[in-house]
Amino acid sequence: MKTMEGFNGLFTIVWCVWMCIILCHSSLGVDAARVREYDFHVGYFYKSVDCVQGAIIGINGQFPGPTIRAEVGDTIDVAVTNKLYTEGTVIHWHGIRQYGTPWADGTASISQCPINPGETFHYRFKLEDAGTFFYHGHYGMQRAGGLFGSIIVDLPEGQKEPFHYDDEINLMLNDWWHKSASEQELGLISKLESFRWVYEPQTYRLRITSSTSFVSLNLAIAVDGHYVEPFTVDKLDIYSGDTYSVLLNTDQNPNQNYWVTVGHREYNVSTTQALTLLNYNIISASILPSVPPPVIPPYHDYVQRKAFVKKIVALEGTPQPPEYSQRRVLLLNTQDVINGYMRMVINNMSLSLPGTPYLGAIKFGITDAFDWRAPPESFPAEDYNIYAPPPRNLDAFIGNRVYKFEFNQVVDVILQNANGFAKNTSIIHPWHLHGHDFWVLGYGEGKFKDGDDEKLFNLKNPPLRNSVVVFPYGWTALRFRANNPGVWSFHCHMEPHFVTGMGVVFAEGVEYVKGIPAEALNCGQTRDYMLLNKKTHY
């Protein structure tokens, strides 16, 4: 990626449009202590993010929230106080595995109860991996309302990265809307006659919500906290939930300025790309480049998109996947109208989370807290036409069933994309798995064919990730080991899709989970259980 140097943390915004490119300078300091404590007050305040003032959700009056910077081995203790007054909240620490602390994952109704208005909940967890991560709200549409921030985890003192750089800039990219988070959610959960996608005309959309680190000298890429083989690019496709850390070569003519552009690559959306300048500080930052800005590739340029992700392979020395899996789950991504509501559907089920967190319900054996029946493991692959809208006899249902894995079991998940409710409509879905990293074994066209398509799996150097994309009318294969006791969400990271049911829940080794703080489960039927037992940890 060829650009320029002498940033000094300075980016010049050329004009103010709805998109925002956010530099995160604000860091809650790094010190020698191994336990790093923070106070996060989540609340609404007014701010002009894109030249239009509105109410946003932030932390301690900041947007984006404060950057957390620490080292591998450190323990993070964040006291989150909910000052929203009318709604609950939780914070998910995206990319942090939470091994041994599944209740700190920050997923409402899965790992914990929502934090009620006025209440404080302590997230306490250990950092195991170096890399670029981020945190965000995981309750309703609060991430879209501004509840997110950056996490940077350095190697311990004395250890070095496998590449050299001189300085770094932490750059968060985010989409921004003029609709409030609550208004967006209302449009998504309304009956079909009032249903509104977030990107209806007169509103705006940029698909990217990620944190990225740009540094100088050489070029390498780290993906979701893991190193990959270096390759040169002049642009990145960053899907919702992705994190990249790239090295930026600074060998260009310092006597001119250079464009940096961010634009959406979403279906059926038309809006101006965001522009800023990279400047060597030798000339004025007010001088525009002599060439036009780069052109954002069209959304339907899937050839370029697929070529990019297929270049991402693990750096030599990265753990390889087990040669064989012990279980396979085939997940069909589609869409249907259920009881008059437009819903996203996975294997006929549209996820609706229960009022009692799964972690406590399974741990305590509360059999009527959710539907304990097994969800569908696959779909009728031979008969199902992925190129046509779902048949009217699909029998889709709204449910809350859980995929239960044996502890330490090796699991393959095949994400199969298909046509949505409307004809000739299939879009990209970025999926994120909580609590684990997985190996991306491969991508394919059309309907996954058992046996034949397995021959395309990359078992030599597949990248380790926690998020992955599935392309229209195609499939993506991943493999992971179910070795983190707890209950974990696996879902499309596009918030409107998750809110309308595009997710599943995985559970493994819950019997081995110890030390759950009572305040994590102080709702629903787990609250009744704890009132009877009167313990502080379970």
CSV table of C-alpha atoms in Angstrom, one decimal, residues 258-516:
chain,number,residue,atom,x,y,z
A,258,TYR,CA,-2.1,12.1,-1.5
A,259,TRP,CA,-5.7,11.1,-1.3
A,260,VAL,CA,-7.1,8.6,1.3
A,261,THR,CA,-10.6,7.5,0.5
A,262,VAL,CA,-13.2,5.3,2.3
A,263,GLY,CA,-16.4,4.3,0.5
A,264,HIS,CA,-19.1,1.8,1.0
A,265,ARG,CA,-19.4,-1.4,-1.0
A,266,GLU,CA,-23.0,-2.1,-0.1
A,267,TYR,CA,-25.8,-3.2,-2.4
A,268,ASN,CA,-28.2,-0.5,-3.8
A,269,VAL,CA,-26.7,2.4,-1.9
A,270,SER,CA,-25.6,5.7,-3.5
A,271,THR,CA,-23.6,8.2,-1.5
A,272,THR,CA,-20.4,10.2,-1.7
A,273,GLN,CA,-17.1,8.6,-0.6
A,274,ALA,CA,-15.2,10.1,2.3
A,275,LEU,CA,-11.9,11.8,1.6
A,276,THR,CA,-8.9,13.0,3.6
A,277,LEU,CA,-5.3,13.7,2.9
A,278,LEU,CA,-2.0,12.1,3.8
A,279,ASN,CA,0.6,14.8,4.1
A,280,TYR,CA,4.4,14.8,4.7
A,281,ASN,CA,4.3,18.2,6.4
A,282,ILE,CA,6.7,19.6,3.9
A,283,ILE,CA,4.0,21.3,2.0
A,284,SER,CA,0.7,22.8,3.1
A,285,ALA,CA,-2.1,20.3,3.9
A,286,SER,CA,-4.5,22.7,2.1
A,287,ILE,CA,-3.0,21.9,-1.4
A,288,LEU,CA,-5.2,19.3,-3.1
A,289,PRO,CA,-3.5,16.4,-4.9
A,290,SER,CA,-2.9,16.9,-8.7
A,291,VAL,CA,-4.8,13.7,-9.5
A,292,PRO,CA,-8.5,12.7,-8.9
A,293,PRO,CA,-9.3,10.6,-5.8
A,294,PRO,CA,-9.2,6.8,-6.3
A,295,VAL,CA,-12.4,5.3,-7.5
A,296,ILE,CA,-14.1,2.9,-5.1
A,297,PRO,CA,-14.8,-0.4,-6.9
A,298,PRO,CA,-18.5,-1.1,-7.5
A,299,TYR,CA,-20.3,-3.4,-5.0
A,300,HIS,CA,-20.8,-6.1,-7.6
A,301,ASP,CA,-17.0,-6.4,-8.3
A,302,TYR,CA,-16.8,-9.8,-6.5
A,303,VAL,CA,-13.9,-10.9,-8.5
A,304,GLN,CA,-11.6,-8.4,-6.8
A,305,ARG,CA,-13.1,-9.1,-3.4
A,306,LYS,CA,-12.6,-12.8,-3.7
A,307,ALA,CA,-9.1,-12.4,-5.0
A,308,PHE,CA,-8.2,-10.3,-1.9
A,309,VAL,CA,-9.5,-12.7,0.7
A,310,LYS,CA,-7.9,-15.7,-1.0
A,311,LYS,CA,-4.4,-14.0,-0.7
A,312,ILE,CA,-4.7,-14.1,3.1
A,313,VAL,CA,-2.8,-17.2,4.3
A,314,ALA,CA,-1.2,-17.8,7.6
A,315,LEU,CA,2.4,-16.9,8.3
A,316,GLU,CA,4.7,-19.8,8.6
A,317,GLY,CA,4.7,-21.1,12.2
A,318,THR,CA,1.0,-20.4,12.8
A,319,PRO,CA,-0.8,-23.4,14.3
A,320,GLN,CA,-2.3,-25.7,11.6
A,321,PRO,CA,-5.8,-27.1,11.8
A,322,PRO,CA,-6.6,-30.7,12.8
A,323,GLU,CA,-6.6,-32.9,9.7
A,324,TYR,CA,-10.2,-34.0,10.2
A,325,SER,CA,-13.3,-32.7,11.9
A,326,GLN,CA,-15.5,-34.7,14.2
A,327,ARG,CA,-18.7,-32.8,13.4
A,328,ARG,CA,-20.1,-30.6,10.6
A,329,VAL,CA,-22.8,-28.0,10.8
A,330,LEU,CA,-24.1,-26.6,7.4
A,331,LEU,CA,-25.7,-23.2,7.9
A,332,LEU,CA,-28.0,-21.9,5.1
A,333,ASN,CA,-28.2,-18.1,5.1
A,334,THR,CA,-31.6,-16.8,3.7
A,335,GLN,CA,-34.6,-14.6,4.5
A,336,ASP,CA,-38.3,-15.0,5.0
A,337,VAL,CA,-41.5,-13.5,6.3
A,338,ILE,CA,-42.6,-15.1,9.6
A,339,ASN,CA,-45.9,-14.1,11.1
A,340,GLY,CA,-45.9,-10.9,9.1
A,341,TYR,CA,-42.3,-9.9,10.0
A,342,MET,CA,-39.3,-9.9,7.7
A,343,ARG,CA,-36.6,-12.1,9.3
A,344,MET,CA,-33.2,-13.4,8.5
A,345,VAL,CA,-33.2,-17.2,8.7
A,346,ILE,CA,-30.5,-19.8,9.3
A,347,ASN,CA,-31.6,-23.4,8.6
A,348,ASN,CA,-35.3,-22.4,8.9
A,349,MET,CA,-34.7,-20.8,12.3
A,350,SER,CA,-34.6,-17.0,13.0
A,351,LEU,CA,-32.8,-16.4,16.2
A,352,SER,CA,-34.7,-14.6,19.0
A,353,LEU,CA,-32.8,-14.4,22.3
A,354,PRO,CA,-34.5,-15.5,25.5
A,355,GLY,CA,-35.0,-13.5,28.7
A,356,THR,CA,-32.7,-15.7,30.7
A,357,PRO,CA,-29.0,-15.9,29.7
A,358,TYR,CA,-28.1,-19.3,28.1
A,359,LEU,CA,-24.9,-19.5,30.2
A,360,GLY,CA,-26.9,-19.6,33.5
A,361,ALA,CA,-29.8,-21.6,32.1
A,362,ILE,CA,-27.5,-24.4,30.9
A,363,LYS,CA,-25.2,-24.2,34.0
A,364,PHE,CA,-28.1,-24.5,36.4
A,365,GLY,CA,-30.2,-26.9,34.2
A,366,ILE,CA,-33.2,-24.6,33.9
A,367,THR,CA,-35.0,-26.6,31.2
A,368,ASP,CA,-37.8,-24.2,30.4
A,369,ALA,CA,-35.6,-21.0,30.0
A,370,PHE,CA,-35.3,-21.7,26.2
A,371,ASP,CA,-36.0,-24.4,23.7
A,372,TRP,CA,-33.6,-27.3,24.5
A,373,ARG,CA,-34.3,-29.2,21.3
A,374,ALA,CA,-31.4,-29.4,18.8
A,375,PRO,CA,-31.6,-26.9,15.9
A,376,PRO,CA,-31.3,-28.1,12.3
A,377,GLU,CA,-27.8,-29.3,11.5
A,378,SER,CA,-28.2,-28.6,7.8
A,379,PHE,CA,-30.8,-28.1,5.1
A,380,PRO,CA,-32.0,-30.4,2.2
A,381,ALA,CA,-28.9,-29.7,0.1
A,382,GLU,CA,-29.8,-31.8,-2.9
A,383,ASP,CA,-33.3,-30.3,-3.3
A,384,TYR,CA,-32.7,-26.7,-2.2
A,385,ASN,CA,-32.3,-24.1,-5.0
A,386,ILE,CA,-30.0,-21.4,-3.6
A,387,TYR,CA,-30.6,-19.2,-6.7
A,388,ALA,CA,-34.4,-18.8,-6.0
A,389,PRO,CA,-36.3,-17.1,-3.2
A,390,PRO,CA,-37.2,-19.4,-0.3
A,391,PRO,CA,-40.1,-21.7,-1.1
A,392,ARG,CA,-43.4,-21.0,0.6
A,393,ASN,CA,-43.3,-24.3,2.4
A,394,LEU,CA,-40.0,-23.5,4.1
A,395,ASP,CA,-41.7,-23.6,7.5
A,396,ALA,CA,-39.3,-21.0,8.9
A,397,PHE,CA,-39.8,-20.3,12.6
A,398,ILE,CA,-38.5,-17.8,15.3
A,399,GLY,CA,-36.6,-19.8,17.9
A,400,ASN,CA,-33.8,-19.9,20.4
A,401,ARG,CA,-32.3,-23.4,20.2
A,402,VAL,CA,-28.6,-24.0,20.8
A,403,TYR,CA,-25.9,-26.1,19.0
A,404,LYS,CA,-24.3,-28.1,21.8
A,405,PHE,CA,-20.8,-29.5,21.1
A,406,GLU,CA,-18.7,-32.0,23.0
A,407,PHE,CA,-15.9,-30.2,24.8
A,408,ASN,CA,-12.7,-30.2,22.7
A,409,GLN,CA,-14.6,-31.4,19.6
A,410,VAL,CA,-13.3,-30.4,16.2
A,411,VAL,CA,-16.1,-28.7,14.3
A,412,ASP,CA,-16.5,-27.7,10.7
A,413,VAL,CA,-19.0,-24.9,9.9
A,414,ILE,CA,-20.1,-24.4,6.3
A,415,LEU,CA,-21.7,-21.1,5.7
A,416,GLN,CA,-24.0,-21.4,2.6
A,417,ASN,CA,-25.3,-18.2,1.1
A,418,ALA,CA,-28.5,-18.2,-0.9
A,419,ASN,CA,-31.1,-16.0,-2.4
A,420,GLY,CA,-33.1,-13.7,-0.1
A,421,PHE,CA,-36.8,-13.0,0.0
A,422,ALA,CA,-36.7,-10.9,-3.2
A,423,LYS,CA,-35.7,-12.4,-6.6
A,424,ASN,CA,-32.1,-12.2,-7.7
A,425,THR,CA,-30.9,-10.9,-4.3
A,426,SER,CA,-28.0,-12.4,-2.4
A,427,ILE,CA,-25.6,-10.2,-0.5
A,428,ILE,CA,-22.3,-10.5,1.4
A,429,HIS,CA,-22.5,-11.5,5.1
A,430,PRO,CA,-19.6,-11.0,7.5
A,431,TRP,CA,-19.8,-13.6,10.3
A,432,HIS,CA,-18.1,-13.3,13.7
A,433,LEU,CA,-17.5,-16.1,16.2
A,434,HIS,CA,-17.2,-15.2,19.9
A,435,GLY,CA,-14.8,-17.0,22.2
A,436,HIS,CA,-12.7,-18.7,19.5
A,437,ASP,CA,-10.4,-18.3,16.6
A,438,PHE,CA,-11.1,-20.5,13.6
A,439,TRP,CA,-9.2,-21.6,10.5
A,440,VAL,CA,-10.7,-20.4,7.2
A,441,LEU,CA,-10.5,-23.5,5.1
A,442,GLY,CA,-11.8,-22.0,1.9
A,443,TYR,CA,-14.4,-20.3,-0.3
A,444,GLY,CA,-16.4,-21.7,-3.1
A,445,GLU,CA,-19.1,-20.9,-5.7
A,446,GLY,CA,-22.6,-22.2,-5.7
A,447,LYS,CA,-24.0,-24.9,-3.4
A,448,PHE,CA,-21.5,-26.8,-1.2
A,449,LYS,CA,-20.9,-30.3,-2.5
A,450,ASP,CA,-20.0,-32.8,0.2
A,451,GLY,CA,-16.8,-34.7,-0.8
A,452,ASP,CA,-16.0,-32.7,-3.9
A,453,ASP,CA,-15.7,-29.3,-2.3
A,454,GLU,CA,-13.7,-30.7,0.6
A,455,LYS,CA,-10.9,-31.3,-1.8
A,456,LEU,CA,-10.6,-27.5,-2.1
A,457,PHE,CA,-9.9,-27.0,1.7
A,458,ASN,CA,-6.6,-25.4,2.6
A,459,LEU,CA,-5.2,-27.5,5.4
A,460,LYS,CA,-1.6,-26.3,4.9
A,461,ASN,CA,-1.7,-22.6,5.8
A,462,PRO,CA,-5.3,-21.4,6.4
A,463,PRO,CA,-5.5,-18.1,8.3
A,464,LEU,CA,-6.7,-18.0,11.9
A,465,ARG,CA,-9.5,-15.4,12.3
A,466,ASN,CA,-12.5,-14.6,14.3
A,467,SER,CA,-14.5,-13.1,11.5
A,468,VAL,CA,-15.1,-14.3,7.9
A,469,VAL,CA,-17.2,-13.3,4.9
A,470,VAL,CA,-19.5,-15.4,2.8
A,471,PHE,CA,-20.1,-14.2,-0.8
A,472,PRO,CA,-23.4,-14.2,-2.7
A,473,TYR,CA,-24.5,-17.6,-3.9
A,474,GLY,CA,-21.3,-19.1,-2.5
A,475,TRP,CA,-20.0,-21.0,0.6
A,476,THR,CA,-17.3,-20.4,3.2
A,477,ALA,CA,-15.8,-23.3,5.2
A,478,LEU,CA,-14.2,-22.9,8.7
A,479,ARG,CA,-12.9,-25.2,11.3
A,480,PHE,CA,-12.5,-24.7,15.1
A,481,ARG,CA,-11.9,-26.6,18.2
A,482,ALA,CA,-14.7,-26.3,20.8
A,483,ASN,CA,-12.2,-25.8,23.7
A,484,ASN,CA,-13.5,-22.7,25.5
A,485,PRO,CA,-16.1,-23.6,28.1
A,486,GLY,CA,-19.1,-21.3,27.8
A,487,VAL,CA,-22.0,-20.2,25.5
A,488,TRP,CA,-21.0,-18.2,22.4
A,489,SER,CA,-22.7,-16.2,19.7
A,490,PHE,CA,-21.9,-16.8,16.0
A,491,HIS,CA,-23.7,-14.2,13.9
A,492,CYS,CA,-23.7,-11.9,11.0
A,493,HIS,CA,-21.9,-8.7,12.1
A,494,MET,CA,-24.1,-6.4,10.1
A,495,GLU,CA,-26.2,-5.2,13.0
A,496,PRO,CA,-29.6,-5.0,11.1
A,497,HIS,CA,-29.1,-8.7,10.1
A,498,PHE,CA,-28.3,-9.9,13.6
A,499,VAL,CA,-31.3,-7.9,15.1
A,500,THR,CA,-33.6,-9.6,12.7
A,501,GLY,CA,-32.4,-13.1,13.5
A,502,MET,CA,-29.2,-13.9,11.6
A,503,GLY,CA,-27.2,-15.8,14.2
A,504,VAL,CA,-26.8,-19.0,16.0
A,505,VAL,CA,-25.6,-20.0,19.5
A,506,PHE,CA,-22.9,-22.5,20.3
A,507,ALA,CA,-22.4,-24.2,23.7
A,508,GLU,CA,-19.5,-26.4,24.9
A,509,GLY,CA,-18.2,-27.5,28.3
A,510,VAL,CA,-20.5,-25.4,30.3
A,511,GLU,CA,-20.1,-27.8,33.2
A,512,TYR,CA,-16.5,-26.6,33.5
A,513,VAL,CA,-17.3,-22.9,33.9
A,514,LYS,CA,-16.6,-21.8,37.4
A,515,GLY,CA,-16.8,-18.5,39.2
A,516,ILE,CA,-19.7,-16.8,37.4
